[in-house]
PDB file of C-alpha atoms and ligand atoms in Angstrom:
ATOM      1  CA  UNK U1007     118.738  92.611  92.146  1.00 49.00           C
ATOM      2  CA  UNK U1008     118.715  94.424  88.803  1.00 50.00           C
ATOM      3  CA  UNK U1009     115.197  94.772  87.525  1.00 61.00           C
ATOM      4  CA  UNK U1010     114.825  93.538  83.946  1.00 69.00           C
ATOM      5  CA  UNK U1011     112.488  96.441  83.208  1.00 81.00           C
ATOM      6  CA  UNK U1012     113.039  99.758  84.977  1.00 86.00           C
ATOM      7  CA  UNK U1013     109.956 101.304  86.579  1.00 91.00           C
ATOM      8  CA  UNK U1014     108.816 104.682  85.259  1.00 95.00           C
ATOM      9  CA  UNK U1015     106.720 106.044  88.098  1.00 97.00           C
ATOM     10  CA  UNK U1016     105.416 109.037  86.175  1.00 96.00           C
ATOM     11  CA  UNK U1017     104.174 106.831  83.319  1.00 97.00           C
ATOM     12  CA  UNK U1018     102.647 104.480  85.903  1.00 98.00           C
ATOM     13  CA  UNK U1019     100.786 107.288  87.681  1.00 98.00           C
ATOM     14  CA  UNK U1020      99.511 108.685  84.350  1.00 98.00           C
ATOM     15  CA  UNK U1021      98.375 105.203  83.319  1.00 98.00           C
ATOM     16  CA  UNK U1022      96.446 104.689  86.558  1.00 98.00           C
ATOM     17  CA  UNK U1023      94.837 108.132  86.318  1.00 98.00           C
ATOM     18  CA  UNK U1024      93.824 107.533  82.719  1.00 98.00           C
ATOM     19  CA  UNK U1025      92.296 104.172  83.711  1.00 98.00           C
ATOM     20  CA  UNK U1026      90.252 105.963  86.391  1.00 98.00           C
ATOM     21  CA  UNK U1027      89.100 108.608  83.916  1.00 98.00           C
ATOM     22  CA  UNK U1028      88.506 106.428  80.874  1.00 98.00           C
ATOM     23  CA  UNK U1029      86.361 103.841  82.652  1.00 98.00           C
ATOM     24  CA  UNK U1030      84.665 106.350  85.003  1.00 98.00           C
ATOM     25  CA  UNK U1031      85.893 104.572  88.083  1.00 98.00           C
ATOM     26  CA  UNK U1032      85.322 107.688  90.175  1.00 98.00           C
ATOM     27  CA  UNK U1033      82.178 109.735  89.639  1.00 98.00           C
ATOM     28  CA  UNK U1034      80.638 112.753  91.333  1.00 97.00           C
ATOM     29  CA  UNK U1035      79.053 111.904  94.660  1.00 98.00           C
ATOM     30  CA  UNK U1036      80.849 108.582  95.001  1.00 98.00           C
ATOM     31  CA  UNK U1037      81.751 107.142  98.378  1.00 98.00           C
ATOM     32  CA  UNK U1038      84.488 104.666  97.536  1.00 98.00           C
ATOM     33  CA  UNK U1039      85.739 102.187 100.065  1.00 98.00           C
ATOM     34  CA  UNK U1040      89.185 100.820  99.221  1.00 98.00           C
ATOM     35  CA  UNK U1041      89.769  97.285 100.520  1.00 98.00           C
ATOM     36  CA  UNK U1042      93.215  97.597 102.061  1.00 98.00           C
ATOM     37  CA  UNK U1043      95.076  94.387 102.865  1.00 96.00           C
ATOM     38  CA  UNK U1044      98.241  96.015 104.218  1.00 96.00           C
ATOM     39  CA  UNK U1045     100.252  94.992 101.133  1.00 95.00           C
ATOM     40  CA  UNK U1046     101.752  97.229  98.445  1.00 96.00           C
ATOM     41  CA  UNK U1047      98.991  96.861  95.840  1.00 97.00           C
ATOM     42  CA  UNK U1048      95.974  98.035  97.820  1.00 97.00           C
ATOM     43  CA  UNK U1049      98.167 100.638  99.520  1.00 98.00           C
ATOM     44  CA  UNK U1050      98.994 102.081  96.078  1.00 98.00           C
ATOM     45  CA  UNK U1051      95.322 101.891  95.052  1.00 98.00           C
ATOM     46  CA  UNK U1052      94.283 103.884  98.119  1.00 98.00           C
ATOM     47  CA  UNK U1053      97.006 106.511  97.718  1.00 98.00           C
ATOM     48  CA  UNK U1054      96.369 106.990  93.985  1.00 98.00           C
ATOM     49  CA  UNK U1055      92.587 107.215  94.287  1.00 98.00           C
ATOM     50  CA  UNK U1056      93.041 109.841  96.978  1.00 98.00           C
ATOM     51  CA  UNK U1057      95.551 111.736  94.820  1.00 98.00           C
ATOM     52  CA  UNK U1058      93.201 111.557  91.867  1.00 98.00           C
ATOM     53  CA  UNK U1059      90.189 113.096  93.629  1.00 98.00           C
ATOM     54  CA  UNK U1060      92.419 115.799  95.073  1.00 98.00           C
ATOM     55  CA  UNK U1061      94.249 116.554  91.816  1.00 97.00           C
ATOM     56  CA  UNK U1062      91.048 116.836  89.786  1.00 97.00           C
ATOM     57  CA  UNK U1063      88.869 118.137  92.616  1.00 97.00           C
ATOM     58  CA  UNK U1064      86.312 115.406  92.106  1.00 97.00           C
ATOM     59  CA  UNK U1065      83.447 115.588  94.557  1.00 97.00           C
ATOM     60  CA  UNK U1066      83.937 112.030  95.822  1.00 98.00           C
ATOM     61  CA  UNK U1067      85.040 110.509  99.102  1.00 98.00           C
ATOM     62  CA  UNK U1068      87.796 107.953  99.408  1.00 98.00           C
ATOM     63  CA  UNK U1069      87.705 105.781 102.525  1.00 98.00           C
ATOM     64  CA  UNK U1070      89.509 102.612 103.560  1.00 98.00           C
ATOM     65  CA  UNK U1071      88.473  99.375 105.163  1.00 98.00           C
ATOM     66  CA  UNK U1072      90.540  96.477 106.355  1.00 98.00           C
ATOM     67  CA  UNK U1073      89.634  92.933 107.317  1.00 98.00           C
ATOM     68  CA  UNK U1074      91.647  91.631 110.259  1.00 98.00           C
ATOM     69  CA  UNK U1075      91.843  87.959 109.300  1.00 97.00           C
ATOM     70  CA  UNK U1076      92.426  86.748 112.874  1.00 96.00           C
ATOM     71  CA  UNK U1077      95.800  85.073 112.217  1.00 95.00           C
ATOM     72  CA  UNK U1078      99.001  85.398 114.245  1.00 93.00           C
ATOM     73  CA  UNK U1079     100.358  88.173 112.011  1.00 94.00           C
ATOM     74  CA  UNK U1080      97.053  90.039 111.727  1.00 96.00           C
ATOM     75  CA  UNK U1081      97.587  92.512 114.578  1.00 96.00           C
ATOM     76  CA  UNK U1082     100.841  93.731 112.983  1.00 95.00           C
ATOM     77  CA  UNK U1083      99.190  94.009 109.568  1.00 96.00           C
ATOM     78  CA  UNK U1084      96.319  95.990 111.092  1.00 97.00           C
ATOM     79  CA  UNK U1085      98.864  98.332 112.684  1.00 97.00           C
ATOM     80  CA  UNK U1086     100.454  99.006 109.268  1.00 96.00           C
ATOM     81  CA  UNK U1087      97.036  99.722 107.731  1.00 98.00           C
ATOM     82  CA  UNK U1088      96.207 102.126 110.573  1.00 98.00           C
ATOM     83  CA  UNK U1089      99.517 103.922 110.026  1.00 97.00           C
ATOM     84  CA  UNK U1090      98.825 104.146 106.290  1.00 98.00           C
ATOM     85  CA  UNK U1091      95.314 105.570 106.737  1.00 98.00           C
ATOM     86  CA  UNK U1092      96.596 108.129 109.190  1.00 98.00           C
ATOM     87  CA  UNK U1093      99.448 109.092 106.907  1.00 97.00           C
ATOM     88  CA  UNK U1094      97.063 109.631 103.974  1.00 98.00           C
ATOM     89  CA  UNK U1095      94.360 111.260 106.101  1.00 98.00           C
ATOM     90  CA  UNK U1096      91.773 108.684 105.048  1.00 98.00           C
ATOM     91  CA  UNK U1097      89.027 107.389 107.396  1.00 98.00           C
ATOM     92  CA  UNK U1098      89.511 103.692 108.114  1.00 98.00           C
ATOM     93  CA  UNK U1099      87.045 101.020 109.164  1.00 98.00           C
ATOM     94  CA  UNK U1100      88.441  97.749 110.510  1.00 98.00           C
ATOM     95  CA  UNK U1101      86.341  94.608 110.563  1.00 98.00           C
ATOM     96  CA  UNK U1102      87.307  91.389 112.349  1.00 98.00           C
ATOM     97  CA  UNK U1103      86.781  88.173 110.372  1.00 97.00           C
ATOM     98  CA  UNK U1104      86.415  86.267 113.665  1.00 97.00           C
ATOM     99  CA  UNK U1105      83.128  88.093 114.287  1.00 96.00           C
ATOM    100  CA  UNK U1106      81.781  86.171 111.287  1.00 96.00           C
ATOM    101  CA  UNK U1107      83.866  83.019 111.064  1.00 95.00           C
ATOM    102  CA  UNK U1108      87.082  81.674 112.559  1.00 96.00           C
ATOM    103  CA  UNK U1109      88.939  81.048 109.296  1.00 96.00           C
ATOM    104  CA  UNK U1110      91.554  78.627 110.655  1.00 94.00           C
ATOM    105  CA  UNK U1111      89.024  76.486 112.536  1.00 94.00           C
ATOM    106  CA  UNK U1112      86.614  76.510 109.597  1.00 94.00           C
ATOM    107  CA  UNK U1113      89.397  75.373 107.249  1.00 93.00           C
ATOM    108  CA  UNK U1114      90.166  72.432 109.533  1.00 92.00           C
ATOM    109  CA  UNK U1115      86.501  71.535 109.965  1.00 90.00           C
ATOM    110  CA  UNK U1116      85.718  71.679 106.244  1.00 89.00           C
ATOM    111  CA  UNK U1117      88.978  70.158 104.995  1.00 90.00           C
ATOM    112  CA  UNK U1118      89.296  73.052 102.570  1.00 91.00           C
ATOM    113  CA  UNK U1119      92.610  74.879 102.056  1.00 91.00           C
ATOM    114  CA  UNK U1120      92.913  77.875 104.341  1.00 93.00           C
ATOM    115  CA  UNK U1121      93.362  80.291 101.404  1.00 91.00           C
ATOM    116  CA  UNK U1122      90.107  79.145  99.863  1.00 92.00           C
ATOM    117  CA  UNK U1123      88.178  79.673 103.131  1.00 95.00           C
ATOM    118  CA  UNK U1124      89.915  83.015 103.632  1.00 95.00           C
ATOM    119  CA  UNK U1125      89.033  84.032 100.057  1.00 94.00           C
ATOM    120  CA  UNK U1126      85.357  83.212 100.625  1.00 96.00           C
ATOM    121  CA  UNK U1127      85.251  85.278 103.830  1.00 97.00           C
ATOM    122  CA  UNK U1128      87.054  88.201 102.174  1.00 97.00           C
ATOM    123  CA  UNK U1129      84.718  88.227  99.169  1.00 97.00           C
ATOM    124  CA  UNK U1130      81.728  88.137 101.528  1.00 98.00           C
ATOM    125  CA  UNK U1131      82.949  90.960 103.768  1.00 98.00           C
ATOM    126  CA  UNK U1132      84.304  93.069 100.907  1.00 98.00           C
ATOM    127  CA  UNK U1133      80.767  93.373  99.605  1.00 98.00           C
ATOM    128  CA  UNK U1134      78.727  93.412 102.817  1.00 98.00           C
ATOM    129  CA  UNK U1135      80.797  95.772 104.977  1.00 97.00           C
ATOM    130  CA  UNK U1136      81.253  98.724 102.586  1.00 98.00           C
ATOM    131  CA  UNK U1137      77.665  98.397 101.388  1.00 98.00           C
ATOM    132  CA  UNK U1138      76.396  98.671 104.958  1.00 97.00           C
ATOM    133  CA  UNK U1139      78.664 101.685 105.498  1.00 98.00           C
ATOM    134  CA  UNK U1140      77.055 103.499 102.576  1.00 97.00           C
ATOM    135  CA  UNK U1141      79.596 102.840  99.819  1.00 98.00           C
ATOM    136  CA  UNK U1142      78.702 103.448  96.191  1.00 98.00           C
ATOM    137  CA  UNK U1143      81.713 101.398  95.038  1.00 98.00           C
ATOM    138  CA  UNK U1144      84.412  99.162  96.454  1.00 98.00           C
ATOM    139  CA  UNK U1145      87.972  99.321  95.103  1.00 98.00           C
ATOM    140  CA  UNK U1146      90.626  96.620  95.259  1.00 98.00           C
ATOM    141  CA  UNK U1147      94.338  96.533  94.534  1.00 98.00           C
ATOM    142  CA  UNK U1148      94.137  93.844  91.819  1.00 97.00           C
ATOM    143  CA  UNK U1149      96.867  94.479  89.244  1.00 97.00           C
ATOM    144  CA  UNK U1150      97.436  93.331  85.658  1.00 97.00           C
ATOM    145  CA  UNK U1151      99.454  90.239  86.591  1.00 96.00           C
ATOM    146  CA  UNK U1152      96.876  89.126  89.218  1.00 94.00           C
ATOM    147  CA  UNK U1153      94.170  89.298  86.599  1.00 96.00           C
ATOM    148  CA  UNK U1154      96.240  87.557  83.922  1.00 96.00           C
ATOM    149  CA  UNK U1155      96.911  84.748  86.386  1.00 94.00           C
ATOM    150  CA  UNK U1156      93.180  84.546  87.095  1.00 94.00           C
ATOM    151  CA  UNK U1157      92.440  84.522  83.359  1.00 96.00           C
ATOM    152  CA  UNK U1158      94.786  81.661  82.519  1.00 94.00           C
ATOM    153  CA  UNK U1159      93.765  79.684  85.605  1.00 91.00           C
ATOM    154  CA  UNK U1160      90.119  79.928  84.561  1.00 93.00           C
ATOM    155  CA  UNK U1161      90.992  78.991  81.012  1.00 93.00           C
ATOM    156  CA  UNK U1162      92.918  75.918  82.131  1.00 91.00           C
ATOM    157  CA  UNK U1163      90.101  75.014  84.535  1.00 91.00           C
ATOM    158  CA  UNK U1164      87.465  75.622  81.821  1.00 93.00           C
ATOM    159  CA  UNK U1165      85.709  78.228  83.959  1.00 90.00           C
ATOM    160  CA  UNK U1166      85.499  80.587  80.983  1.00 88.00           C
ATOM    161  CA  UNK U1167      82.473  82.506  82.208  1.00 89.00           C
ATOM    162  CA  UNK U1168      84.398  83.966  85.152  1.00 91.00           C
ATOM    163  CA  UNK U1169      86.783  85.647  82.746  1.00 95.00           C
ATOM    164  CA  UNK U1170      84.053  88.054  81.689  1.00 93.00           C
ATOM    165  CA  UNK U1171      84.504  89.648  85.118  1.00 94.00           C
ATOM    166  CA  UNK U1172      87.980  90.870  84.174  1.00 97.00           C
ATOM    167  CA  UNK U1173      87.108  94.536  83.769  1.00 97.00           C
ATOM    168  CA  UNK U1174      88.195  97.814  85.354  1.00 98.00           C
ATOM    169  CA  UNK U1175      84.635  98.224  86.621  1.00 98.00           C
ATOM    170  CA  UNK U1176      82.115  95.495  87.359  1.00 96.00           C
ATOM    171  CA  UNK U1177      78.696  97.067  87.769  1.00 94.00           C
ATOM    172  CA  UNK U1178      76.811  96.012  90.878  1.00 94.00           C
ATOM    173  CA  UNK U1179      73.295  94.670  90.909  1.00 91.00           C
ATOM    174  CA  UNK U1180      70.943  94.435  93.852  1.00 91.00           C
ATOM    175  CA  UNK U1181      73.013  93.797  96.958  1.00 95.00           C
ATOM    176  CA  UNK U1182      76.208  93.441  94.943  1.00 95.00           C
ATOM    177  CA  UNK U1183      78.315  96.593  95.079  1.00 97.00           C
ATOM    178  CA  UNK U1184      80.064  97.964  92.000  1.00 97.00           C
ATOM    179  CA  UNK U1185      83.713  96.898  92.039  1.00 98.00           C
ATOM    180  CA  UNK U1186      86.512  99.004  90.635  1.00 98.00           C
ATOM    181  CA  UNK U1187      90.115  98.035  89.870  1.00 98.00           C
ATOM    182  CA  UNK U1188      92.163 101.181  89.313  1.00 98.00           C
ATOM    183  CA  UNK U1189      95.396  99.151  89.017  1.00 98.00           C
ATOM    184  CA  UNK U1190      94.183  96.792  86.287  1.00 98.00           C
ATOM    185  CA  UNK U1191      96.838  98.282  83.956  1.00 98.00           C
ATOM    186  CA  UNK U1192      99.589  98.369  86.583  1.00 98.00           C
ATOM    187  CA  UNK U1193     102.283  95.854  87.447  1.00 97.00           C
ATOM    188  CA  UNK U1194     103.144  94.611  90.937  1.00 95.00           C
ATOM    189  CA  UNK U1195     106.690  95.991  90.768  1.00 95.00           C
ATOM    190  CA  UNK U1196     105.294  99.407  89.863  1.00 97.00           C
ATOM    191  CA  UNK U1197     103.000  99.379  92.902  1.00 97.00           C
ATOM    192  CA  UNK U1198     105.922  98.371  95.065  1.00 96.00           C
ATOM    193  CA  UNK U1199     108.200 101.067  93.729  1.00 97.00           C
ATOM    194  CA  UNK U1200     105.453 103.683  94.101  1.00 98.00           C
ATOM    195  CA  UNK U1201     104.900 102.798  97.779  1.00 98.00           C
ATOM    196  CA  UNK U1202     108.630 102.829  98.396  1.00 97.00           C
ATOM    197  CA  UNK U1203     109.128 106.175  96.664  1.00 97.00           C
ATOM    198  CA  UNK U1204     106.315 107.727  98.707  1.00 97.00           C
ATOM    199  CA  UNK U1205     107.564 106.127 101.913  1.00 97.00           C
ATOM    200  CA  UNK U1206     104.165 104.572 102.574  1.00 97.00           C
ATOM    201  CA  UNK U1207     103.910 102.007 105.388  1.00 95.00           C
ATOM    202  CA  UNK U1208     103.213  98.586 103.871  1.00 95.00           C
ATOM    203  CA  UNK U1209     103.586  95.147 105.377  1.00 92.00           C
ATOM    204  CA  UNK U1210     105.696  92.635 103.503  1.00 85.00           C
ATOM    205  CA  UNK U1211     103.253  89.834 104.259  1.00 81.00           C
ATOM    206  CA  UNK U1212      99.497  90.021 104.712  1.00 79.00           C
ATOM    207  CA  UNK U1213      99.273  86.669 106.488  1.00 80.00           C
ATOM    208  CA  UNK U1214     101.641  83.908 107.559  1.00 80.00           C
ATOM    209  CA  UNK U1215     100.293  81.377 105.063  1.00 81.00           C
ATOM    210  CA  UNK U1216     101.344  83.147 101.861  1.00 71.00           C
ATOM    211  CA  UNK U1217      99.734  80.543  99.639  1.00 69.00           C
ATOM    212  CA  UNK U1218      97.135  82.758  97.940  1.00 71.00           C
ATOM    213  CA  UNK U1219      99.451  83.684  95.119  1.00 71.00           C
ATOM    214  CA  UNK U1220     101.340  80.398  94.924  1.00 71.00           C
ATOM    215  CA  UNK U1221      99.044  79.310  92.103  1.00 70.00           C
ATOM    216  CA  UNK U1222     100.144  82.351  90.111  1.00 83.00           C
ATOM    217  CA  UNK U1223     103.713  81.132  89.700  1.00 87.00           C
ATOM    218  CA  UNK U1224     103.296  79.553  86.248  1.00 88.00           C
ATOM    219  CA  UNK U1225     101.616  82.596  84.769  1.00 90.00           C
ATOM    220  CA  UNK U1226     104.168  84.958  86.303  1.00 90.00           C
ATOM    221  CA  UNK U1227     106.828  82.827  84.638  1.00 92.00           C
ATOM    222  CA  UNK U1228     105.043  83.135  81.277  1.00 92.00           C
ATOM    223  CA  UNK U1229     104.736  86.896  81.654  1.00 93.00           C
ATOM    224  CA  UNK U1230     108.421  87.254  82.503  1.00 92.00           C
ATOM    225  CA  UNK U1231     109.442  85.217  79.477  1.00 94.00           C
ATOM    226  CA  UNK U1232     107.146  87.114  77.090  1.00 94.00           C
ATOM    227  CA  UNK U1233     108.308  90.505  78.357  1.00 94.00           C
ATOM    228  CA  UNK U1234     111.874  89.722  77.393  1.00 94.00           C
ATOM    229  CA  UNK U1235     110.827  90.184  73.769  1.00 94.00           C
ATOM    230  CA  UNK U1236     108.131  92.793  74.271  1.00 95.00           C
ATOM    231  CA  UNK U1237     108.226  94.677  77.599  1.00 95.00           C
ATOM    232  CA  UNK U1238     104.598  95.780  77.223  1.00 96.00           C
ATOM    233  CA  UNK U1239     103.229  92.382  76.310  1.00 97.00           C
ATOM    234  CA  UNK U1240     101.502  92.033  79.703  1.00 97.00           C
ATOM    235  CA  UNK U1241      99.623  95.326  79.336  1.00 97.00           C
ATOM    236  CA  UNK U1242      98.675  94.529  75.740  1.00 98.00           C
ATOM    237  CA  UNK U1243      97.288  91.179  76.856  1.00 97.00           C
ATOM    238  CA  UNK U1244      95.180  92.575  79.684  1.00 98.00           C
ATOM    239  CA  UNK U1245      94.035  95.417  77.386  1.00 98.00           C
ATOM    240  CA  UNK U1246      92.891  92.843  74.835  1.00 98.00           C
ATOM    241  CA  UNK U1247      90.993  90.879  77.475  1.00 98.00           C
ATOM    242  CA  UNK U1248      89.244  94.004  78.754  1.00 98.00           C
ATOM    243  CA  UNK U1249      88.275  95.148  75.245  1.00 97.00           C
ATOM    244  CA  UNK U1250      87.012  91.681  74.397  1.00 97.00           C
ATOM    245  CA  UNK U1251      84.900  91.620  77.560  1.00 96.00           C
ATOM    246  CA  UNK U1252      83.496  95.085  76.928  1.00 95.00           C
ATOM    247  CA  UNK U1253      82.473  94.037  73.436  1.00 95.00           C
ATOM    248  CA  UNK U1254      81.181  90.517  74.018  1.00 92.00           C
ATOM    249  CA  UNK U1255      80.633  90.100  77.724  1.00 85.00           C
ATOM    250  CA  UNK U1256      77.602  92.201  78.532  1.00 68.00           C
ATOM    251  CA  UNK U1257      75.098  89.462  78.435  1.00 60.00           C
ATOM    252  CA  UNK U1258      75.409  88.280  82.031  1.00 60.00           C
ATOM    253  CA  UNK U1259      71.925  87.399  83.099  1.00 62.00           C
ATOM    254  CA  UNK U1260      73.260  85.129  85.843  1.00 69.00           C
ATOM    255  CA  UNK U1261      70.679  85.203  88.584  1.00 78.00           C
ATOM    256  CA  UNK U1262      71.736  86.497  91.972  1.00 84.00           C
ATOM    257  CA  UNK U1263      69.971  84.846  94.830  1.00 91.00           C
ATOM    258  CA  UNK U1264      69.931  85.737  98.488  1.00 95.00           C
ATOM    259  CA  UNK U1265      71.273  83.478 101.184  1.00 97.00           C
ATOM    260  CA  UNK U1266      68.313  82.172 103.136  1.00 97.00           C
ATOM    261  CA  UNK U1267      70.313  82.418 106.364  1.00 97.00           C
ATOM    262  CA  UNK U1268      72.062  85.796 106.262  1.00 97.00           C
ATOM    263  CA  UNK U1269      70.382  87.498 103.294  1.00 97.00           C
ATOM    264  CA  UNK U1270      73.644  88.260 101.476  1.00 97.00           C
ATOM    265  CA  UNK U1271      74.042  87.523  97.747  1.00 95.00           C
ATOM    266  CA  UNK U1272      74.535  83.813  97.017  1.00 94.00           C
ATOM    267  CA  UNK U1273      74.729  81.604  93.950  1.00 88.00           C
ATOM    268  CA  UNK U1274      72.610  78.908  95.613  1.00 91.00           C
ATOM    269  CA  UNK U1275      70.229  78.815  98.594  1.00 95.00           C
ATOM    270  CA  UNK U1276      72.966  79.404 101.158  1.00 96.00           C
ATOM    271  CA  UNK U1277      76.065  81.593 100.771  1.00 96.00           C
ATOM    272  CA  UNK U1278      79.623  80.232 101.038  1.00 95.00           C
ATOM    273  CA  UNK U1279      80.212  81.733 104.481  1.00 97.00           C
ATOM    274  CA  UNK U1280      76.990  80.382 105.996  1.00 97.00           C
ATOM    275  CA  UNK U1281      77.827  76.943 104.550  1.00 95.00           C
ATOM    276  CA  UNK U1282      81.192  77.057 106.311  1.00 95.00           C
ATOM    277  CA  UNK U1283      79.532  78.234 109.519  1.00 94.00           C
ATOM    278  CA  UNK U1284      77.060  75.344 109.348  1.00 92.00           C
ATOM    279  CA  UNK U1285      79.878  72.830 108.856  1.00 89.00           C
ATOM    280  CA  UNK U1286      81.762  74.302 111.747  1.00 86.00           C
ATOM    281  CA  UNK U1287      78.855  74.154 114.157  1.00 85.00           C
ATOM    282  CA  UNK U1288      78.019  70.588 113.066  1.00 81.00           C
ATOM    283  CA  UNK U1289      81.621  69.621 113.776  1.00 72.00           C
ATOM    284  CA  UNK U1290      81.720  71.370 117.148  1.00 68.00           C
ATOM    285  CA  UNK U1291      78.518  69.611 118.161  1.00 67.00           C
ATOM    286  CA  UNK U1292      79.886  66.162 117.367  1.00 62.00           C
ATOM    287  CA  UNK U1293      83.520  66.526 118.491  1.00 55.00           C
ATOM    288  CA  UNK U1294      84.097  66.222 122.240  1.00 50.00           C
ATOM    289  CA  UNK U1295      86.154  69.204 123.451  1.00 46.00           C
TER     290      UNK U1295
HETATM  291  P1  AMP K1397      94.288  88.934  97.280  1.00 66.97           P
HETATM  292  O1  AMP K1397      93.096  88.152  96.904  1.00 66.97           O
HETATM  293  O2  AMP K1397      94.816  88.630  98.650  1.00 66.97           O
HETATM  294  O3  AMP K1397      95.340  88.981  96.209  1.00 66.97           O
HETATM  295  O4  AMP K1397      93.779  90.442  97.416  1.00 66.97           O
HETATM  296  C1  AMP K1397      93.142  91.100  96.368  1.00 66.97           C
HETATM  297  C2  AMP K1397      92.616  92.431  96.871  1.00 66.97           C
HETATM  298  O5  AMP K1397      91.674  92.198  97.914  1.00 66.97           O
HETATM  299  C3  AMP K1397      93.673  93.324  97.502  1.00 66.97           C
HETATM  300  O6  AMP K1397      94.324  94.106  96.543  1.00 66.97           O
HETATM  301  C4  AMP K1397      92.863  94.160  98.439  1.00 66.97           C
HETATM  302  O7  AMP K1397      92.236  95.234  97.757  1.00 66.97           O
HETATM  303  C5  AMP K1397      91.789  93.198  98.910  1.00 66.97           C
HETATM  304  N1  AMP K1397      92.139  92.548 100.192  1.00 66.97           N
HETATM  305  C6  AMP K1397      92.850  91.416 100.380  1.00 66.97           C
HETATM  306  N2  AMP K1397      92.974  91.121 101.688  1.00 66.97           N
HETATM  307  C7  AMP K1397      92.312  92.085 102.363  1.00 66.97           C
HETATM  308  C8  AMP K1397      92.077  92.376 103.756  1.00 66.97           C
HETATM  309  N3  AMP K1397      92.550  91.580 104.720  1.00 66.97           N
HETATM  310  N4  AMP K1397      91.345  93.455 104.068  1.00 66.97           N
HETATM  311  C9  AMP K1397      90.855  94.265 103.108  1.00 66.97           C
HETATM  312  N5  AMP K1397      91.052  94.053 101.788  1.00 66.97           N
HETATM  313  C10 AMP K1397      91.770  93.003 101.419  1.00 66.97           C
HETATM  314 ZN1   ZN K1398      74.758  83.572 104.247  1.00 66.97          ZN
END
């Protein structure tokens, strides 16, 4: 397939490094845990953060953590993440979602789509696990098109307030870790090409469901169409959203509560994962095995 826009890996790498520098994503003394899914985006995030601290001799540690989701494909994905961490010489911590919640069973018991249950468990563990391991920040592989899809989805769903979270760095409060997104100004095809050029081990799929990004299709279509006229339209758009949020979005006094069951941050009395766990145990108690 001929790519409509050729990838310039040097420009990409410079852009990611300047994002890290400009928004102070890496600071002296940081212990940054990169949430690695096994896919190209978080793989690129891990490799580039590591390259950055080495290139500029920043006194910060880059570590990786992976959540084994407990699906059929998960053992293979975990293997790829282990190979990646070894290849980059980065310490890796693997956590098993099943130790907290069986995602597939919980999805059936709650009637919620599997990707929504999986998302809740990932968000929960991506904050709890690195924090308990002593992280100062957690990094993800979210790229510009992911965040544009999130933006338009929230707009269409009238969940405007969530769009204020579209930033390269979301400062933590209390038990919430600071989140960083070094690839906020990068495109998925650039991450892919970077991993390929470096020969990094990535898995083509991170789970067998593959529905997480299905909702992005419309926005990806819009981006493709707009880039035919202006190849940088996507980066201009995300840049505008970030600048808008930096200027107008600071007033987020949203109260963070603690789950009365597990003590993790929650928007209500009980966190999303404990709610799912409660549903699951209620179901198991009433359904004959
Ligand atoms: P997603 O929501 O699947 O698009 O993933 C967004 C980001 O979350 C990825 O770029 C990773 O940084 C992180 N992530 C997703 N799945 C996992 C996983 N199984 N383990 C660790 N981090 C993950
Ligand atoms: Zn809880």
